[in-house]
PDB file of C-alpha atoms and ligand atoms in Angstrom:
ATOM      1  CA  MET A   1       0.221  -0.089  -0.457  1.00 95.00           C
ATOM      2  CA  LEU A   2       0.411   4.002  -0.725  1.00 97.00           C
ATOM      3  CA  ASN A   3      -0.362   5.564   1.699  1.00 98.00           C
ATOM      4  CA  LEU A   4       0.183  10.173   1.188  1.00 98.00           C
ATOM      5  CA  ILE A   5      -1.627  12.979   2.890  1.00 98.00           C
ATOM      6  CA  LEU A   6      -1.504  16.038   1.646  1.00 98.00           C
ATOM      7  CA  PHE A   7      -1.098  18.842   3.527  1.00 98.00           C
ATOM      8  CA  GLY A   8      -1.085  22.260   3.034  1.00 97.00           C
ATOM      9  CA  PRO A   9      -3.307  25.735   4.462  1.00 96.00           C
ATOM     10  CA  PRO A  10      -7.153  26.275   3.419  1.00 95.00           C
ATOM     11  CA  GLY A  11      -7.258  26.136  -0.324  1.00 93.00           C
ATOM     12  CA  SER A  12      -3.973  25.640  -1.699  1.00 95.00           C
ATOM     13  CA  GLY A  13      -5.039  23.611  -3.715  1.00 95.00           C
ATOM     14  CA  LYS A  14      -5.158  19.993  -2.247  1.00 97.00           C
ATOM     15  CA  GLY A  15      -8.387  19.130  -3.052  1.00 96.00           C
ATOM     16  CA  THR A  16      -7.855  19.074  -6.656  1.00 96.00           C
ATOM     17  CA  GLN A  17      -3.767  17.189  -6.533  1.00 98.00           C
ATOM     18  CA  ALA A  18      -5.455  14.974  -4.909  1.00 98.00           C
ATOM     19  CA  THR A  19      -7.978  14.238  -7.051  1.00 98.00           C
ATOM     20  CA  LYS A  20      -5.275  13.900  -9.625  1.00 98.00           C
ATOM     21  CA  LEU A  21      -3.087  12.135  -8.157  1.00 98.00           C
ATOM     22  CA  ALA A  22      -5.957   8.927  -6.494  1.00 98.00           C
ATOM     23  CA  GLU A  23      -6.540   8.380 -10.507  1.00 98.00           C
ATOM     24  CA  GLN A  24      -2.841   8.345 -10.929  1.00 97.00           C
ATOM     25  CA  PHE A  25      -0.818   6.166  -8.583  1.00 97.00           C
ATOM     26  CA  GLY A  26      -4.927   4.194  -8.198  1.00 97.00           C
ATOM     27  CA  LEU A  27      -5.217   5.357  -4.362  1.00 98.00           C
ATOM     28  CA  VAL A  28      -8.623   5.541  -2.973  1.00 98.00           C
ATOM     29  CA  HIS A  29      -8.516   9.685  -1.795  1.00 98.00           C
ATOM     30  CA  ILE A  30     -10.997  10.341   1.417  1.00 98.00           C
ATOM     31  CA  SER A  31     -11.547  14.198   1.288  1.00 98.00           C
ATOM     32  CA  THR A  32     -13.726  14.669   5.631  1.00 98.00           C
ATOM     33  CA  GLY A  33     -14.414  18.236   3.770  1.00 97.00           C
ATOM     34  CA  ASP A  34     -16.839  16.373   0.932  1.00 97.00           C
ATOM     35  CA  LEU A  35     -17.323  13.801   3.311  1.00 98.00           C
ATOM     36  CA  PHE A  36     -18.676  16.603   6.345  1.00 97.00           C
ATOM     37  CA  ARG A  37     -20.566  18.665   3.051  1.00 96.00           C
ATOM     38  CA  TYR A  38     -21.257  14.902   2.470  1.00 97.00           C
ATOM     39  CA  GLU A  39     -23.597  14.573   5.515  1.00 97.00           C
ATOM     40  CA  ILE A  40     -24.687  18.204   4.951  1.00 96.00           C
ATOM     41  CA  GLY A  41     -26.487  18.017   1.640  1.00 96.00           C
ATOM     42  CA  ASN A  42     -28.009  15.202   3.218  1.00 97.00           C
ATOM     43  CA  ASP A  43     -29.139  16.090   6.101  1.00 97.00           C
ATOM     44  CA  THR A  44     -28.404  13.599   8.373  1.00 97.00           C
ATOM     45  CA  PRO A  45     -27.291  14.134  12.473  1.00 96.00           C
ATOM     46  CA  LEU A  46     -23.844  14.531  12.104  1.00 96.00           C
ATOM     47  CA  GLY A  47     -24.512  17.093   8.874  1.00 97.00           C
ATOM     48  CA  LYS A  48     -25.618  18.973  11.321  1.00 97.00           C
ATOM     49  CA  GLU A  49     -23.354  18.683  13.986  1.00 96.00           C
ATOM     50  CA  ALA A  50     -19.882  19.660  11.853  1.00 97.00           C
ATOM     51  CA  LYS A  51     -22.113  22.651   9.714  1.00 96.00           C
ATOM     52  CA  ARG A  52     -22.028  24.788  13.232  1.00 96.00           C
ATOM     53  CA  TYR A  53     -18.619  24.031  12.925  1.00 97.00           C
ATOM     54  CA  MET A  54     -17.728  24.569   9.874  1.00 96.00           C
ATOM     55  CA  ASP A  55     -20.115  28.131   9.927  1.00 94.00           C
ATOM     56  CA  GLN A  56     -17.343  29.432  11.931  1.00 94.00           C
ATOM     57  CA  GLY A  57     -14.221  28.211  10.208  1.00 94.00           C
ATOM     58  CA  GLN A  58     -13.307  25.779  13.300  1.00 96.00           C
ATOM     59  CA  LEU A  59     -12.433  22.451  13.153  1.00 97.00           C
ATOM     60  CA  CYS A  60     -14.856  20.217  14.457  1.00 98.00           C
ATOM     61  CA  PRO A  61     -14.791  17.074  16.506  1.00 98.00           C
ATOM     62  CA  ASP A  62     -12.202  14.691  16.706  1.00 98.00           C
ATOM     63  CA  THR A  63     -13.888  12.026  18.097  1.00 97.00           C
ATOM     64  CA  VAL A  64     -16.443  12.576  14.728  1.00 97.00           C
ATOM     65  CA  THR A  65     -14.067  13.442  12.136  1.00 98.00           C
ATOM     66  CA  ILE A  66     -11.841  10.339  13.061  1.00 98.00           C
ATOM     67  CA  GLY A  67     -14.757   7.957  13.183  1.00 97.00           C
ATOM     68  CA  MET A  68     -16.410   9.233  10.440  1.00 97.00           C
ATOM     69  CA  LEU A  69     -13.025   8.444   8.674  1.00 98.00           C
ATOM     70  CA  ARG A  70     -12.426   5.125  10.033  1.00 98.00           C
ATOM     71  CA  ALA A  71     -15.496   3.517   9.093  1.00 97.00           C
ATOM     72  CA  LYS A  72     -14.187   5.246   5.097  1.00 98.00           C
ATOM     73  CA  VAL A  73     -11.399   2.994   5.221  1.00 98.00           C
ATOM     74  CA  GLU A  74     -12.888   0.448   6.282  1.00 97.00           C
ATOM     75  CA  ARG A  75     -15.313   1.269   3.577  1.00 97.00           C
ATOM     76  CA  HIS A  76     -12.326  -0.051   1.145  1.00 97.00           C
ATOM     77  CA  PRO A  77     -10.435  -2.802   2.218  1.00 94.00           C
ATOM     78  CA  GLU A  78      -9.655  -3.059  -1.539  1.00 94.00           C
ATOM     79  CA  ALA A  79      -7.961   0.286  -2.005  1.00 96.00           C
ATOM     80  CA  GLY A  80      -3.860  -0.466  -2.738  1.00 95.00           C
ATOM     81  CA  GLY A  81      -3.788   3.183  -0.811  1.00 98.00           C
ATOM     82  CA  PHE A  82      -4.829   6.455   0.284  1.00 98.00           C
ATOM     83  CA  ILE A  83      -4.291   9.712  -0.023  1.00 98.00           C
ATOM     84  CA  PHE A  84      -5.268  11.827   2.655  1.00 98.00           C
ATOM     85  CA  ASP A  85      -6.521  15.556   2.045  1.00 98.00           C
ATOM     86  CA  GLY A  86      -7.230  17.685   4.695  1.00 98.00           C
ATOM     87  CA  PHE A  87      -6.741  14.390   7.893  1.00 98.00           C
ATOM     88  CA  PRO A  88      -4.677  15.156  10.132  1.00 98.00           C
ATOM     89  CA  ARG A  89      -5.243  17.932  10.570  1.00 98.00           C
ATOM     90  CA  THR A  90      -4.810  17.101  14.323  1.00 98.00           C
ATOM     91  CA  VAL A  91      -1.955  15.658  16.540  1.00 98.00           C
ATOM     92  CA  ALA A  92      -5.144  13.880  17.825  1.00 98.00           C
ATOM     93  CA  GLN A  93      -5.653  13.459  14.618  1.00 98.00           C
ATOM     94  CA  ALA A  94      -2.446  12.049  12.962  1.00 98.00           C
ATOM     95  CA  LYS A  95      -2.040   9.800  16.395  1.00 98.00           C
ATOM     96  CA  ALA A  96      -5.097   7.909  14.989  1.00 98.00           C
ATOM     97  CA  LEU A  97      -3.983   8.096  11.359  1.00 98.00           C
ATOM     98  CA  ASP A  98      -1.123   5.506  12.870  1.00 98.00           C
ATOM     99  CA  ARG A  99      -2.653   3.575  14.863  1.00 98.00           C
ATOM    100  CA  LEU A 100      -5.477   2.984  12.476  1.00 98.00           C
ATOM    101  CA  LEU A 101      -2.745   1.776   9.507  1.00 98.00           C
ATOM    102  CA  THR A 102      -0.674   0.297  12.363  1.00 98.00           C
ATOM    103  CA  GLY A 103      -3.877  -1.770  12.749  1.00 97.00           C
ATOM    104  CA  MET A 104      -4.016  -2.466   9.360  1.00 96.00           C
ATOM    105  CA  ASN A 105      -0.065  -3.926   9.244  1.00 96.00           C
ATOM    106  CA  GLU A 106       0.353  -0.213   7.329  1.00 97.00           C
ATOM    107  CA  GLN A 107       1.732   3.055   7.949  1.00 97.00           C
ATOM    108  CA  VAL A 108       1.499   7.042   6.142  1.00 98.00           C
ATOM    109  CA  ASP A 109       4.069   7.205   4.068  1.00 98.00           C
ATOM    110  CA  ALA A 110       4.714  10.860   3.156  1.00 98.00           C
ATOM    111  CA  LEU A 111       3.517  13.684   4.166  1.00 98.00           C
ATOM    112  CA  LEU A 112       3.411  16.222   1.126  1.00 98.00           C
ATOM    113  CA  ALA A 113       2.920  20.262   2.694  1.00 98.00           C
ATOM    114  CA  LEU A 114       1.659  22.170  -0.813  1.00 98.00           C
ATOM    115  CA  GLU A 115       3.381  25.814   0.588  1.00 97.00           C
ATOM    116  CA  VAL A 116       1.591  28.974  -0.860  1.00 96.00           C
ATOM    117  CA  PRO A 117       1.690  32.729   0.552  1.00 93.00           C
ATOM    118  CA  GLU A 118      -1.763  33.675   2.418  1.00 87.00           C
ATOM    119  CA  ASP A 119      -2.292  36.947   0.487  1.00 86.00           C
ATOM    120  CA  GLU A 120      -2.213  33.458  -2.611  1.00 91.00           C
ATOM    121  CA  ILE A 121      -5.184  31.693  -0.910  1.00 92.00           C
ATOM    122  CA  THR A 122      -7.181  34.247   0.607  1.00 90.00           C
ATOM    123  CA  GLY A 123      -7.307  35.572  -3.290  1.00 90.00           C
ATOM    124  CA  ARG A 124      -7.949  31.779  -4.468  1.00 91.00           C
ATOM    125  CA  LEU A 125     -10.761  31.020  -1.649  1.00 92.00           C
ATOM    126  CA  LEU A 126     -12.960  34.073  -2.304  1.00 91.00           C
ATOM    127  CA  GLU A 127     -12.641  33.418  -6.044  1.00 92.00           C
ATOM    128  CA  ARG A 128     -13.780  29.392  -5.345  1.00 91.00           C
ATOM    129  CA  GLY A 129     -16.782  31.117  -3.077  1.00 92.00           C
ATOM    130  CA  LYS A 130     -17.737  32.931  -6.124  1.00 92.00           C
ATOM    131  CA  THR A 131     -18.896  30.029  -7.780  1.00 92.00           C
ATOM    132  CA  SER A 132     -18.674  26.765  -5.342  1.00 88.00           C
ATOM    133  CA  GLY A 133     -21.488  27.444  -3.085  1.00 87.00           C
ATOM    134  CA  ARG A 134     -19.569  27.226   0.053  1.00 88.00           C
ATOM    135  CA  SER A 135     -20.249  30.056   2.335  1.00 88.00           C
ATOM    136  CA  ASP A 136     -17.080  28.499   4.273  1.00 91.00           C
ATOM    137  CA  ASP A 137     -15.431  30.899   1.442  1.00 92.00           C
ATOM    138  CA  GLN A 138     -17.144  33.970   1.450  1.00 91.00           C
ATOM    139  CA  ASP A 139     -16.672  35.182   3.909  1.00 90.00           C
ATOM    140  CA  GLU A 140     -12.873  37.114   5.044  1.00 90.00           C
ATOM    141  CA  ALA A 141     -13.716  36.284   8.259  1.00 91.00           C
ATOM    142  CA  ILE A 142     -14.559  33.193   8.877  1.00 92.00           C
ATOM    143  CA  ILE A 143     -10.987  32.354   5.492  1.00 92.00           C
ATOM    144  CA  ARG A 144      -9.316  34.709   8.673  1.00 91.00           C
ATOM    145  CA  ASN A 145     -10.238  32.114  10.938  1.00 93.00           C
ATOM    146  CA  ARG A 146      -9.535  28.974   8.493  1.00 94.00           C
ATOM    147  CA  PHE A 147      -6.442  30.492   8.579  1.00 94.00           C
ATOM    148  CA  ALA A 148      -5.415  31.034  11.810  1.00 95.00           C
ATOM    149  CA  VAL A 149      -6.397  27.001  12.941  1.00 96.00           C
ATOM    150  CA  TYR A 150      -4.656  25.937  10.628  1.00 96.00           C
ATOM    151  CA  GLN A 151      -1.349  28.108  12.230  1.00 96.00           C
ATOM    152  CA  ALA A 152      -2.811  26.724  15.977  1.00 98.00           C
ATOM    153  CA  GLU A 153      -4.148  23.335  15.874  1.00 98.00           C
ATOM    154  CA  THR A 154      -2.981  22.069  11.948  1.00 98.00           C
ATOM    155  CA  SER A 155       0.004  23.124  11.692  1.00 98.00           C
ATOM    156  CA  PRO A 156       2.089  21.330  14.610  1.00 98.00           C
ATOM    157  CA  VAL A 157       0.929  17.468  12.377  1.00 98.00           C
ATOM    158  CA  TYR A 158       3.486  18.747   9.876  1.00 98.00           C
ATOM    159  CA  ASP A 159       6.150  19.162  13.187  1.00 98.00           C
ATOM    160  CA  TYR A 160       5.016  14.962  13.565  1.00 98.00           C
ATOM    161  CA  TYR A 161       5.804  13.799  10.478  1.00 98.00           C
ATOM    162  CA  ASP A 162       8.787  15.111  10.348  1.00 98.00           C
ATOM    163  CA  LYS A 163       9.580  14.029  13.145  1.00 98.00           C
ATOM    164  CA  SER A 164      10.209  10.438  11.653  1.00 97.00           C
ATOM    165  CA  ALA A 165      11.605  12.248   8.148  1.00 97.00           C
ATOM    166  CA  LYS A 166       8.656  11.832   6.342  1.00 98.00           C
ATOM    167  CA  ALA A 167       7.057  14.782   5.425  1.00 98.00           C
ATOM    168  CA  ASN A 168       8.135  16.468   2.353  1.00 98.00           C
ATOM    169  CA  ARG A 169       7.987  20.296   1.904  1.00 98.00           C
ATOM    170  CA  ILE A 170       6.231  21.456  -1.537  1.00 98.00           C
ATOM    171  CA  ASP A 171       6.043  24.278  -3.751  1.00 98.00           C
ATOM    172  CA  GLY A 172       2.426  25.566  -3.916  1.00 97.00           C
ATOM    173  CA  VAL A 173       2.809  27.698  -6.414  1.00 96.00           C
ATOM    174  CA  GLY A 174       2.169  27.533 -10.691  1.00 96.00           C
ATOM    175  CA  SER A 175       0.391  26.277 -12.774  1.00 97.00           C
ATOM    176  CA  ILE A 176      -2.075  22.668 -11.708  1.00 97.00           C
ATOM    177  CA  PRO A 177       0.014  20.860 -13.625  1.00 98.00           C
ATOM    178  CA  ASP A 178       3.911  21.689 -12.877  1.00 98.00           C
ATOM    179  CA  ILE A 179       2.666  22.029  -9.796  1.00 98.00           C
ATOM    180  CA  LEU A 180       1.275  17.772  -9.852  1.00 98.00           C
ATOM    181  CA  GLY A 181       4.766  17.107 -10.934  1.00 98.00           C
ATOM    182  CA  ARG A 182       6.477  18.885  -8.232  1.00 98.00           C
ATOM    183  CA  LEU A 183       4.407  15.883  -6.246  1.00 98.00           C
ATOM    184  CA  VAL A 184       5.186  12.458  -8.224  1.00 98.00           C
ATOM    185  CA  ALA A 185       8.611  13.408  -8.516  1.00 97.00           C
ATOM    186  CA  GLU A 186       8.167  13.476  -4.951  1.00 97.00           C
ATOM    187  CA  ILE A 187       6.142  10.417  -4.737  1.00 97.00           C
ATOM    188  CA  GLU A 188       7.551   7.975  -7.523  1.00 96.00           C
ATOM    189  CA  PRO A 189      10.686   7.220  -5.277  1.00 94.00           C
ATOM    190  CA  LEU A 190       7.665   5.763  -2.447  1.00 92.00           C
ATOM    191  CA  LYS A 191       5.335   4.593  -5.236  1.00 87.00           C
ATOM    192  CA  GLN A 192       9.028   1.810  -6.046  1.00 78.00           C
ATOM    193  CA  LEU A 193       9.792   0.829  -2.192  1.00 76.00           C
ATOM    194  CA  SER A 194       6.063   0.151  -1.168  1.00 72.00           C
TER     195      SER A 194
HETATM  196  P1  ADP B   1     -10.118  23.451   2.881  1.00 75.85           P
HETATM  197  O1  ADP B   1      -8.584  22.902   3.190  1.00 75.85           O
HETATM  198  O2  ADP B   1      -9.659  24.753   2.036  1.00 75.85           O
HETATM  199  O3  ADP B   1     -10.699  24.725   4.322  1.00 75.85           O
HETATM  200  P2  ADP B   1     -11.695  21.469   3.482  1.00 75.85           P
HETATM  201  O4  ADP B   1     -12.917  20.551   2.352  1.00 75.85           O
HETATM  202  O5  ADP B   1     -10.806  20.516   3.768  1.00 75.85           O
HETATM  203  O6  ADP B   1     -11.349  22.912   2.973  1.00 75.85           O
HETATM  204  O7  ADP B   1     -12.377  21.797   5.059  1.00 75.85           O
HETATM  205  C1  ADP B   1     -13.624  22.300   5.223  1.00 75.85           C
HETATM  206  C2  ADP B   1     -14.487  22.727   6.877  1.00 75.85           C
HETATM  207  O8  ADP B   1     -14.785  21.393   7.308  1.00 75.85           O
HETATM  208  C3  ADP B   1     -13.533  23.571   7.354  1.00 75.85           C
HETATM  209  O9  ADP B   1     -12.566  24.134   7.914  1.00 75.85           O
HETATM  210  C4  ADP B   1     -13.470  22.102   9.643  1.00 75.85           C
HETATM  211  O10 ADP B   1     -14.851  23.337   9.926  1.00 75.85           O
HETATM  212  C5  ADP B   1     -14.300  20.855   8.353  1.00 75.85           C
HETATM  213  N1  ADP B   1     -12.756  19.779   8.475  1.00 75.85           N
HETATM  214  C6  ADP B   1     -12.985  18.757   7.358  1.00 75.85           C
HETATM  215  N2  ADP B   1     -11.757  18.695   7.894  1.00 75.85           N
HETATM  216  C7  ADP B   1     -12.223  18.431   8.955  1.00 75.85           C
HETATM  217  C8  ADP B   1     -10.297  17.745  10.371  1.00 75.85           C
HETATM  218  N3  ADP B   1      -9.791  16.278   9.794  1.00 75.85           N
HETATM  219  N4  ADP B   1     -10.911  18.372  11.506  1.00 75.85           N
HETATM  220  C9  ADP B   1     -11.451  18.765  11.596  1.00 75.85           C
HETATM  221  N5  ADP B   1     -12.523  19.246  10.488  1.00 75.85           N
HETATM  222  C10 ADP B   1     -12.170  19.446  10.017  1.00 75.85           C
END
C-alpha cells in the first residue's frame, strides 16, 4: 500500500491535486471536508453537527472526524492505498490515523505539504466562493479564522511527521500541472519502495 497525506492551508490546492494523484497512483482519495459536505447535503445528524463548526471556520470535534474517517477507510478493504486530503488536521487525528493504519499492518508513507503564501490563498478562496456555493469561502472573517486555526492546531501535524522524516515541503505556487509534477517527483520513489 501507498498511504499519503496531502497537507497545506485552506485553499492550497489539496483537493485538486489529490484527485489527480489518486487517479495516477490508483489510490482511494478521502477528503474529510467532502465527507462532511456530503453529510450536510443529506441533512444527517452528523451533517447538522458538522455544519455548526464549518460555518464558523472551526474544526469539527476530533472524535466525530476520526470516527467518520475510520468508517470510510474500512469501506475500502480492496484499496491499494489512500490519499488523505484535509486529514489529519490535529496531532490527535494524526495519532489516531497512525493507530488505524498500524492495525492494518500499514503506515503513512509521506506527508506532502503544499506551501502557498496567505495573500494568494485568500484571493483563491474568495474566487472559489463565487462559484462553489461554499459559505465558508464567501466571508473574509471566516477565512481568516480558518487560517488562525490552521496555524494553531494543524501546522503541528507537519512537525509530528517531520520527526519520522516523512514530511516534505512542496512549492504550491504555479500552474496545476507544474505543481502536480512536483508532487509526482516526490511520490515516484516511494511507489518503488511500497
Ligand atoms: P479547506 O481545506 O479548503 O479549508 P475542507 O473542505 O478541507 O476545506 O474543510 C472544510 C471544513 O470542514 C473545515 O474548515 C472544517 O470545519 C471541516 N473539516 C474538514 N476536515 C476536518 C478535519 N480533519 N478535522 C476537523 N474538521 C474538519
